[in-house]
Amino acid sequence: MIGPAEIEDMRLDLVAFHEQARLYDAALAPLHRHWARRGGTSVGNVTRICDLAFARAADRPFSDWKAVASEAACEAGYGILWDGDEVTAIQTHPGRLLS
């Protein structure tokens, strides 16, 4: 039987997941707009960046959305050029892809 402590744990997990998903959405929105205008690098690379962004969004404050996007892209071998909150370019970093 599930008791009050287990129910509270599940509730806290759902709240944390909601916050992670909210941050992920904010981090991916400018990347999505850029890809919609110019196209993505490839389905595999876009998926990798998305997966890395979701993982990095765990336990981060919402205000870190831009850092989450930049860090995920960097780990996937790309750098993001920003103009305020908008992505102007995504550039490859070949040396990073080899590591």
mmCIF file of N, CA and C in Angstrom:
data_model
loop_
_atom_site.group_PDB
_atom_site.id
_atom_site.type_symbol
_atom_site.label_atom_id
_atom_site.label_comp_id
_atom_site.label_asym_id
_atom_site.label_seq_id
_atom_site.Cartn_x
_atom_site.Cartn_y
_atom_site.Cartn_z
ATOM 1 N N MET A 1 0.838 -1.175 0.000
ATOM 2 C CA MET A 1 0.000 0.000 0.000
ATOM 3 C C MET A 1 0.889 1.247 0.000
ATOM 4 N N ILE A 2 0.465 2.226 -0.737
ATOM 5 C CA ILE A 2 1.208 3.484 -0.809
ATOM 6 C C ILE A 2 0.749 4.385 0.330
ATOM 7 N N GLY A 3 1.717 4.914 1.038
ATOM 8 C CA GLY A 3 1.408 5.794 2.150
ATOM 9 C C GLY A 3 1.624 7.249 1.793
ATOM 10 N N PRO A 4 1.359 8.147 2.751
ATOM 11 C CA PRO A 4 1.499 9.588 2.524
ATOM 12 C C PRO A 4 2.913 10.003 2.105
ATOM 13 N N ALA A 5 3.945 9.371 2.652
ATOM 14 C CA ALA A 5 5.314 9.741 2.299
ATOM 15 C C ALA A 5 5.606 9.416 0.833
ATOM 16 N N GLU A 6 5.145 8.256 0.366
ATOM 17 C CA GLU A 6 5.361 7.877 -1.026
ATOM 18 C C GLU A 6 4.586 8.791 -1.976
ATOM 19 N N ILE A 7 3.394 9.160 -1.588
ATOM 20 C CA ILE A 7 2.588 10.070 -2.407
ATOM 21 C C ILE A 7 3.264 11.435 -2.488
ATOM 22 N N GLU A 8 3.792 11.906 -1.382
ATOM 23 C CA GLU A 8 4.503 13.190 -1.383
ATOM 24 C C GLU A 8 5.763 13.106 -2.242
ATOM 25 N N ASP A 9 6.484 12.000 -2.190
ATOM 26 C CA ASP A 9 7.661 11.813 -3.036
ATOM 27 C C ASP A 9 7.284 11.861 -4.518
ATOM 28 N N MET A 10 6.193 11.199 -4.876
ATOM 29 C CA MET A 10 5.733 11.216 -6.265
ATOM 30 C C MET A 10 5.337 12.631 -6.681
ATOM 31 N N ARG A 11 4.675 13.344 -5.787
ATOM 32 C CA ARG A 11 4.271 14.716 -6.102
ATOM 33 C C ARG A 11 5.503 15.593 -6.333
ATOM 34 N N LEU A 12 6.505 15.467 -5.467
ATOM 35 C CA LEU A 12 7.728 16.256 -5.622
ATOM 36 C C LEU A 12 8.466 15.895 -6.912
ATOM 37 N N ASP A 13 8.458 14.622 -7.274
ATOM 38 C CA ASP A 13 9.067 14.198 -8.539
ATOM 39 C C ASP A 13 8.347 14.829 -9.727
ATOM 40 N N LEU A 14 7.021 14.875 -9.665
ATOM 41 C CA LEU A 14 6.249 15.482 -10.750
ATOM 42 C C LEU A 14 6.506 16.981 -10.849
ATOM 43 N N VAL A 15 6.606 17.649 -9.714
ATOM 44 C CA VAL A 15 6.908 19.084 -9.707
ATOM 45 C C VAL A 15 8.291 19.330 -10.315
ATOM 46 N N ALA A 16 9.267 18.524 -9.910
ATOM 47 C CA ALA A 16 10.630 18.671 -10.439
ATOM 48 C C ALA A 16 10.651 18.403 -11.945
ATOM 49 N N PHE A 17 9.933 17.380 -12.389
ATOM 50 C CA PHE A 17 9.885 17.077 -13.814
ATOM 51 C C PHE A 17 9.223 18.212 -14.582
ATOM 52 N N HIS A 18 8.174 18.781 -14.027
ATOM 53 C CA HIS A 18 7.498 19.913 -14.666
ATOM 54 C C HIS A 18 8.462 21.093 -14.827
ATOM 55 N N GLU A 19 9.232 21.392 -13.791
ATOM 56 C CA GLU A 19 10.193 22.497 -13.854
ATOM 57 C C GLU A 19 11.291 22.203 -14.877
ATOM 58 N N GLN A 20 11.745 20.960 -14.932
ATOM 59 C CA GLN A 20 12.760 20.565 -15.910
ATOM 60 C C GLN A 20 12.206 20.727 -17.329
ATOM 61 N N ALA A 21 10.984 20.294 -17.544
ATOM 62 C CA ALA A 21 10.360 20.409 -18.863
ATOM 63 C C ALA A 21 10.134 21.871 -19.240
ATOM 64 N N ARG A 22 9.766 22.685 -18.295
ATOM 65 C CA ARG A 22 9.551 24.117 -18.547
ATOM 66 C C ARG A 22 10.854 24.791 -18.968
ATOM 67 N N LEU A 23 11.935 24.484 -18.269
ATOM 68 C CA LEU A 23 13.243 25.035 -18.610
ATOM 69 C C LEU A 23 13.695 24.525 -19.976
ATOM 70 N N TYR A 24 13.495 23.246 -20.239
ATOM 71 C CA TYR A 24 13.836 22.655 -21.533
ATOM 72 C C TYR A 24 13.096 23.384 -22.659
ATOM 73 N N ASP A 25 11.807 23.615 -22.481
ATOM 74 C CA ASP A 25 11.025 24.325 -23.498
ATOM 75 C C ASP A 25 11.581 25.717 -23.760
ATOM 76 N N ALA A 26 11.937 26.432 -22.700
ATOM 77 C CA ALA A 26 12.483 27.782 -22.860
ATOM 78 C C ALA A 26 13.836 27.750 -23.563
ATOM 79 N N ALA A 27 14.658 26.765 -23.231
ATOM 80 C CA ALA A 27 15.989 26.659 -23.838
ATOM 81 C C ALA A 27 15.906 26.287 -25.318
ATOM 82 N N LEU A 28 14.937 25.450 -25.672
ATOM 83 C CA LEU A 28 14.836 24.984 -27.052
ATOM 84 C C LEU A 28 14.057 25.932 -27.957
ATOM 85 N N ALA A 29 13.274 26.834 -27.401
ATOM 86 C CA ALA A 29 12.454 27.730 -28.235
ATOM 87 C C ALA A 29 13.299 28.549 -29.218
ATOM 88 N N PRO A 30 14.374 29.223 -28.785
ATOM 89 C CA PRO A 30 15.150 29.990 -29.767
ATOM 90 C C PRO A 30 15.879 29.090 -30.769
ATOM 91 N N LEU A 31 16.293 27.904 -30.336
ATOM 92 C CA LEU A 31 16.914 26.966 -31.272
ATOM 93 C C LEU A 31 15.892 26.508 -32.306
ATOM 94 N N HIS A 32 14.681 26.213 -31.858
ATOM 95 C CA HIS A 32 13.621 25.791 -32.783
ATOM 96 C C HIS A 32 13.331 26.887 -33.812
ATOM 97 N N ARG A 33 13.239 28.133 -33.342
ATOM 98 C CA ARG A 33 12.984 29.233 -34.288
ATOM 99 C C ARG A 33 14.107 29.324 -35.316
ATOM 100 N N HIS A 34 15.359 29.166 -34.869
ATOM 101 C CA HIS A 34 16.495 29.214 -35.786
ATOM 102 C C HIS A 34 16.409 28.060 -36.793
ATOM 103 N N TRP A 35 16.149 26.841 -36.311
ATOM 104 C CA TRP A 35 16.061 25.680 -37.197
ATOM 105 C C TRP A 35 14.883 25.811 -38.156
ATOM 106 N N ALA A 36 13.793 26.408 -37.715
ATOM 107 C CA ALA A 36 12.623 26.578 -38.588
ATOM 108 C C ALA A 36 12.946 27.542 -39.730
ATOM 109 N N ARG A 37 13.748 28.565 -39.437
ATOM 110 C CA ARG A 37 14.114 29.545 -40.467
ATOM 111 C C ARG A 37 15.194 29.009 -41.399
ATOM 112 N N ARG A 38 16.190 28.324 -40.845
ATOM 113 C CA ARG A 38 17.372 27.954 -41.622
ATOM 114 C C ARG A 38 17.577 26.451 -41.781
ATOM 115 N N GLY A 39 16.829 25.662 -41.072
ATOM 116 C CA GLY A 39 17.024 24.217 -41.117
ATOM 117 C C GLY A 39 17.998 23.765 -40.049
ATOM 118 N N GLY A 40 17.812 22.545 -39.602
ATOM 119 C CA GLY A 40 18.689 21.981 -38.588
ATOM 120 C C GLY A 40 19.914 21.362 -39.230
ATOM 121 N N THR A 41 20.921 21.080 -38.431
ATOM 122 C CA THR A 41 22.149 20.476 -38.936
ATOM 123 C C THR A 41 21.868 19.089 -39.483
ATOM 124 N N SER A 42 21.176 18.281 -38.736
ATOM 125 C CA SER A 42 20.704 16.954 -39.151
ATOM 126 C C SER A 42 19.771 16.476 -38.056
ATOM 127 N N VAL A 43 18.951 15.525 -38.373
ATOM 128 C CA VAL A 43 18.013 15.010 -37.381
ATOM 129 C C VAL A 43 18.775 14.450 -36.182
ATOM 130 N N GLY A 44 19.847 13.724 -36.443
ATOM 131 C CA GLY A 44 20.632 13.140 -35.350
ATOM 132 C C GLY A 44 21.252 14.186 -34.448
ATOM 133 N N ASN A 45 21.811 15.243 -35.033
ATOM 134 C CA ASN A 45 22.429 16.294 -34.221
ATOM 135 C C ASN A 45 21.393 17.110 -33.460
ATOM 136 N N VAL A 46 20.285 17.388 -34.099
ATOM 137 C CA VAL A 46 19.212 18.123 -33.413
ATOM 138 C C VAL A 46 18.698 17.292 -32.237
ATOM 139 N N THR A 47 18.493 16.002 -32.466
ATOM 140 C CA THR A 47 18.028 15.117 -31.390
ATOM 141 C C THR A 47 19.040 15.081 -30.260
ATOM 142 N N ARG A 48 20.317 15.016 -30.586
ATOM 143 C CA ARG A 48 21.374 14.989 -29.555
ATOM 144 C C ARG A 48 21.352 16.273 -28.731
ATOM 145 N N ILE A 49 21.259 17.419 -29.385
ATOM 146 C CA ILE A 49 21.204 18.695 -28.665
ATOM 147 C C ILE A 49 19.976 18.727 -27.758
ATOM 148 N N CYS A 50 18.842 18.270 -28.259
ATOM 149 C CA CYS A 50 17.616 18.249 -27.455
ATOM 150 C C CYS A 50 17.773 17.343 -26.237
ATOM 151 N N ASP A 51 18.341 16.163 -26.437
ATOM 152 C CA ASP A 51 18.553 15.235 -25.322
ATOM 153 C C ASP A 51 19.496 15.833 -24.280
ATOM 154 N N LEU A 52 20.573 16.458 -24.747
ATOM 155 C CA LEU A 52 21.536 17.074 -23.825
ATOM 156 C C LEU A 52 20.902 18.246 -23.070
ATOM 157 N N ALA A 53 20.076 19.023 -23.764
ATOM 158 C CA ALA A 53 19.406 20.151 -23.106
ATOM 159 C C ALA A 53 18.454 19.657 -22.024
ATOM 160 N N PHE A 54 17.709 18.595 -22.303
ATOM 161 C CA PHE A 54 16.786 18.061 -21.302
ATOM 162 C C PHE A 54 17.549 17.576 -20.080
ATOM 163 N N ALA A 55 18.652 16.872 -20.309
ATOM 164 C CA ALA A 55 19.454 16.382 -19.183
ATOM 165 C C ALA A 55 20.036 17.535 -18.372
ATOM 166 N N ARG A 56 20.506 18.574 -19.045
ATOM 167 C CA ARG A 56 21.099 19.714 -18.341
ATOM 168 C C ARG A 56 20.056 20.565 -17.615
ATOM 169 N N ALA A 57 18.800 20.444 -18.014
ATOM 170 C CA ALA A 57 17.731 21.237 -17.389
ATOM 171 C C ALA A 57 17.358 20.727 -15.999
ATOM 172 N N ALA A 58 17.816 19.540 -15.655
ATOM 173 C CA ALA A 58 17.492 18.981 -14.331
ATOM 174 C C ALA A 58 18.175 19.781 -13.233
ATOM 175 N N ASP A 59 17.405 20.132 -12.237
ATOM 176 C CA ASP A 59 17.921 20.826 -11.044
ATOM 177 C C ASP A 59 18.575 22.169 -11.353
ATOM 178 N N ARG A 60 18.149 22.826 -12.409
ATOM 179 C CA ARG A 60 18.662 24.152 -12.744
ATOM 180 C C ARG A 60 17.515 25.150 -12.608
ATOM 181 N N PRO A 61 17.838 26.376 -12.228
ATOM 182 C CA PRO A 61 16.773 27.396 -12.170
ATOM 183 C C PRO A 61 16.326 27.789 -13.580
ATOM 184 N N PHE A 62 15.095 28.246 -13.688
ATOM 185 C CA PHE A 62 14.541 28.634 -14.988
ATOM 186 C C PHE A 62 15.393 29.696 -15.662
ATOM 187 N N SER A 63 16.006 30.561 -14.886
ATOM 188 C CA SER A 63 16.827 31.646 -15.444
ATOM 189 C C SER A 63 18.054 31.133 -16.191
ATOM 190 N N ASP A 64 18.396 29.868 -16.060
ATOM 191 C CA ASP A 64 19.546 29.272 -16.752
ATOM 192 C C ASP A 64 19.215 28.764 -18.151
ATOM 193 N N TRP A 65 18.047 29.093 -18.694
ATOM 194 C CA TRP A 65 17.613 28.526 -19.964
ATOM 195 C C TRP A 65 18.631 28.749 -21.079
ATOM 196 N N LYS A 66 19.217 29.939 -21.132
ATOM 197 C CA LYS A 66 20.164 30.252 -22.206
ATOM 198 C C LYS A 66 21.461 29.452 -22.032
ATOM 199 N N ALA A 67 21.920 29.330 -20.800
ATOM 200 C CA ALA A 67 23.121 28.543 -20.517
ATOM 201 C C ALA A 67 22.880 27.075 -20.851
ATOM 202 N N VAL A 68 21.698 26.576 -20.540
ATOM 203 C CA VAL A 68 21.360 25.177 -20.848
ATOM 204 C C VAL A 68 21.450 24.939 -22.354
ATOM 205 N N ALA A 69 20.894 25.838 -23.151
ATOM 206 C CA ALA A 69 20.946 25.700 -24.610
ATOM 207 C C ALA A 69 22.390 25.748 -25.103
ATOM 208 N N SER A 70 23.155 26.706 -24.607
ATOM 209 C CA SER A 70 24.550 26.858 -25.041
ATOM 210 C C SER A 70 25.405 25.656 -24.643
ATOM 211 N N GLU A 71 25.235 25.185 -23.416
ATOM 212 C CA GLU A 71 26.019 24.043 -22.934
ATOM 213 C C GLU A 71 25.685 22.769 -23.703
ATOM 214 N N ALA A 72 24.414 22.566 -23.979
ATOM 215 C CA ALA A 72 24.006 21.368 -24.726
ATOM 216 C C ALA A 72 24.579 21.404 -26.137
ATOM 217 N N ALA A 73 24.496 22.545 -26.793
ATOM 218 C CA ALA A 73 25.041 22.675 -28.141
ATOM 219 C C ALA A 73 26.551 22.474 -28.123
ATOM 220 N N CYS A 74 27.227 23.040 -27.146
ATOM 221 C CA CYS A 74 28.678 22.896 -27.036
ATOM 222 C C CYS A 74 29.074 21.438 -26.860
ATOM 223 N N GLU A 75 28.357 20.739 -25.992
ATOM 224 C CA GLU A 75 28.662 19.325 -25.769
ATOM 225 C C GLU A 75 28.441 18.492 -27.037
ATOM 226 N N ALA A 76 27.523 18.937 -27.883
ATOM 227 C CA ALA A 76 27.252 18.239 -29.139
ATOM 228 C C ALA A 76 28.206 18.671 -30.252
ATOM 229 N N GLY A 77 29.092 19.629 -29.956
ATOM 230 C CA GLY A 77 30.078 20.062 -30.944
ATOM 231 C C GLY A 77 29.727 21.329 -31.687
ATOM 232 N N TYR A 78 28.829 22.126 -31.120
ATOM 233 C CA TYR A 78 28.391 23.357 -31.772
ATOM 234 C C TYR A 78 28.495 24.535 -30.814
ATOM 235 N N GLY A 79 28.628 25.708 -31.396
ATOM 236 C CA GLY A 79 28.571 26.935 -30.627
ATOM 237 C C GLY A 79 27.397 27.759 -31.116
ATOM 238 N N ILE A 80 26.756 28.441 -30.203
ATOM 239 C CA ILE A 80 25.602 29.275 -30.559
ATOM 240 C C ILE A 80 26.030 30.734 -30.506
ATOM 241 N N LEU A 81 25.711 31.472 -31.551
ATOM 242 C CA LEU A 81 25.891 32.912 -31.547
ATOM 243 C C LEU A 81 24.538 33.535 -31.228
ATOM 244 N N TRP A 82 24.514 34.369 -30.199
ATOM 245 C CA TRP A 82 23.264 34.962 -29.713
ATOM 246 C C TRP A 82 23.213 36.437 -30.064
ATOM 247 N N ASP A 83 22.022 36.938 -30.322
ATOM 248 C CA ASP A 83 21.728 38.370 -30.404
ATOM 249 C C ASP A 83 20.586 38.578 -29.426
ATOM 250 N N GLY A 84 20.945 38.954 -28.204
ATOM 251 C CA GLY A 84 19.954 39.014 -27.138
ATOM 252 C C GLY A 84 19.499 37.609 -26.806
ATOM 253 N N ASP A 85 18.214 37.357 -26.968
ATOM 254 C CA ASP A 85 17.666 36.040 -26.683
ATOM 255 C C ASP A 85 17.410 35.221 -27.945
ATOM 256 N N GLU A 86 17.875 35.713 -29.079
ATOM 257 C CA GLU A 86 17.661 35.007 -30.341
ATOM 258 C C GLU A 86 18.964 34.410 -30.863
ATOM 259 N N VAL A 87 18.864 33.234 -31.439
ATOM 260 C CA VAL A 87 20.007 32.566 -32.049
ATOM 261 C C VAL A 87 20.217 33.164 -33.433
ATOM 262 N N THR A 88 21.441 33.640 -33.690
ATOM 263 C CA THR A 88 21.754 34.156 -35.020
ATOM 264 C C THR A 88 22.490 33.128 -35.859
ATOM 265 N N ALA A 89 23.225 32.231 -35.208
ATOM 266 C CA ALA A 89 23.953 31.188 -35.943
ATOM 267 C C ALA A 89 24.320 30.055 -34.992
ATOM 268 N N ILE A 90 24.443 28.882 -35.568
ATOM 269 C CA ILE A 90 24.963 27.720 -34.852
ATOM 270 C C ILE A 90 26.146 27.238 -35.670
ATOM 271 N N GLN A 91 27.331 27.282 -35.048
ATOM 272 C CA GLN A 91 28.558 26.939 -35.752
ATOM 273 C C GLN A 91 29.138 25.644 -35.193
ATOM 274 N N THR A 92 29.729 24.859 -36.071
ATOM 275 C CA THR A 92 30.366 23.622 -35.621
ATOM 276 C C THR A 92 31.726 23.928 -35.028
ATOM 277 N N HIS A 93 32.112 23.107 -34.083
ATOM 278 C CA HIS A 93 33.424 23.151 -33.468
ATOM 279 C C HIS A 93 34.050 21.780 -33.700
ATOM 280 N N PRO A 94 34.730 21.592 -34.865
ATOM 281 C CA PRO A 94 35.221 20.262 -35.230
ATOM 282 C C PRO A 94 36.097 19.601 -34.157
ATOM 283 N N GLY A 95 36.925 20.340 -33.500
ATOM 284 C CA GLY A 95 37.771 19.756 -32.458
ATOM 285 C C GLY A 95 36.944 19.161 -31.342
ATOM 286 N N ARG A 96 35.859 19.785 -31.032
ATOM 287 C CA ARG A 96 34.964 19.316 -29.969
ATOM 288 C C ARG A 96 34.293 18.001 -30.373
ATOM 289 N N LEU A 97 34.012 17.845 -31.662
ATOM 290 C CA LEU A 97 33.357 16.621 -32.119
ATOM 291 C C LEU A 97 34.268 15.405 -31.998
ATOM 292 N N LEU A 98 35.564 15.626 -32.027
ATOM 293 C CA LEU A 98 36.516 14.514 -31.969
ATOM 294 C C LEU A 98 36.763 14.033 -30.554
ATOM 295 N N SER A 99 36.473 14.859 -29.566
ATOM 296 C CA SER A 99 36.776 14.465 -28.191
ATOM 297 C C SER A 99 35.719 13.571 -27.591
#
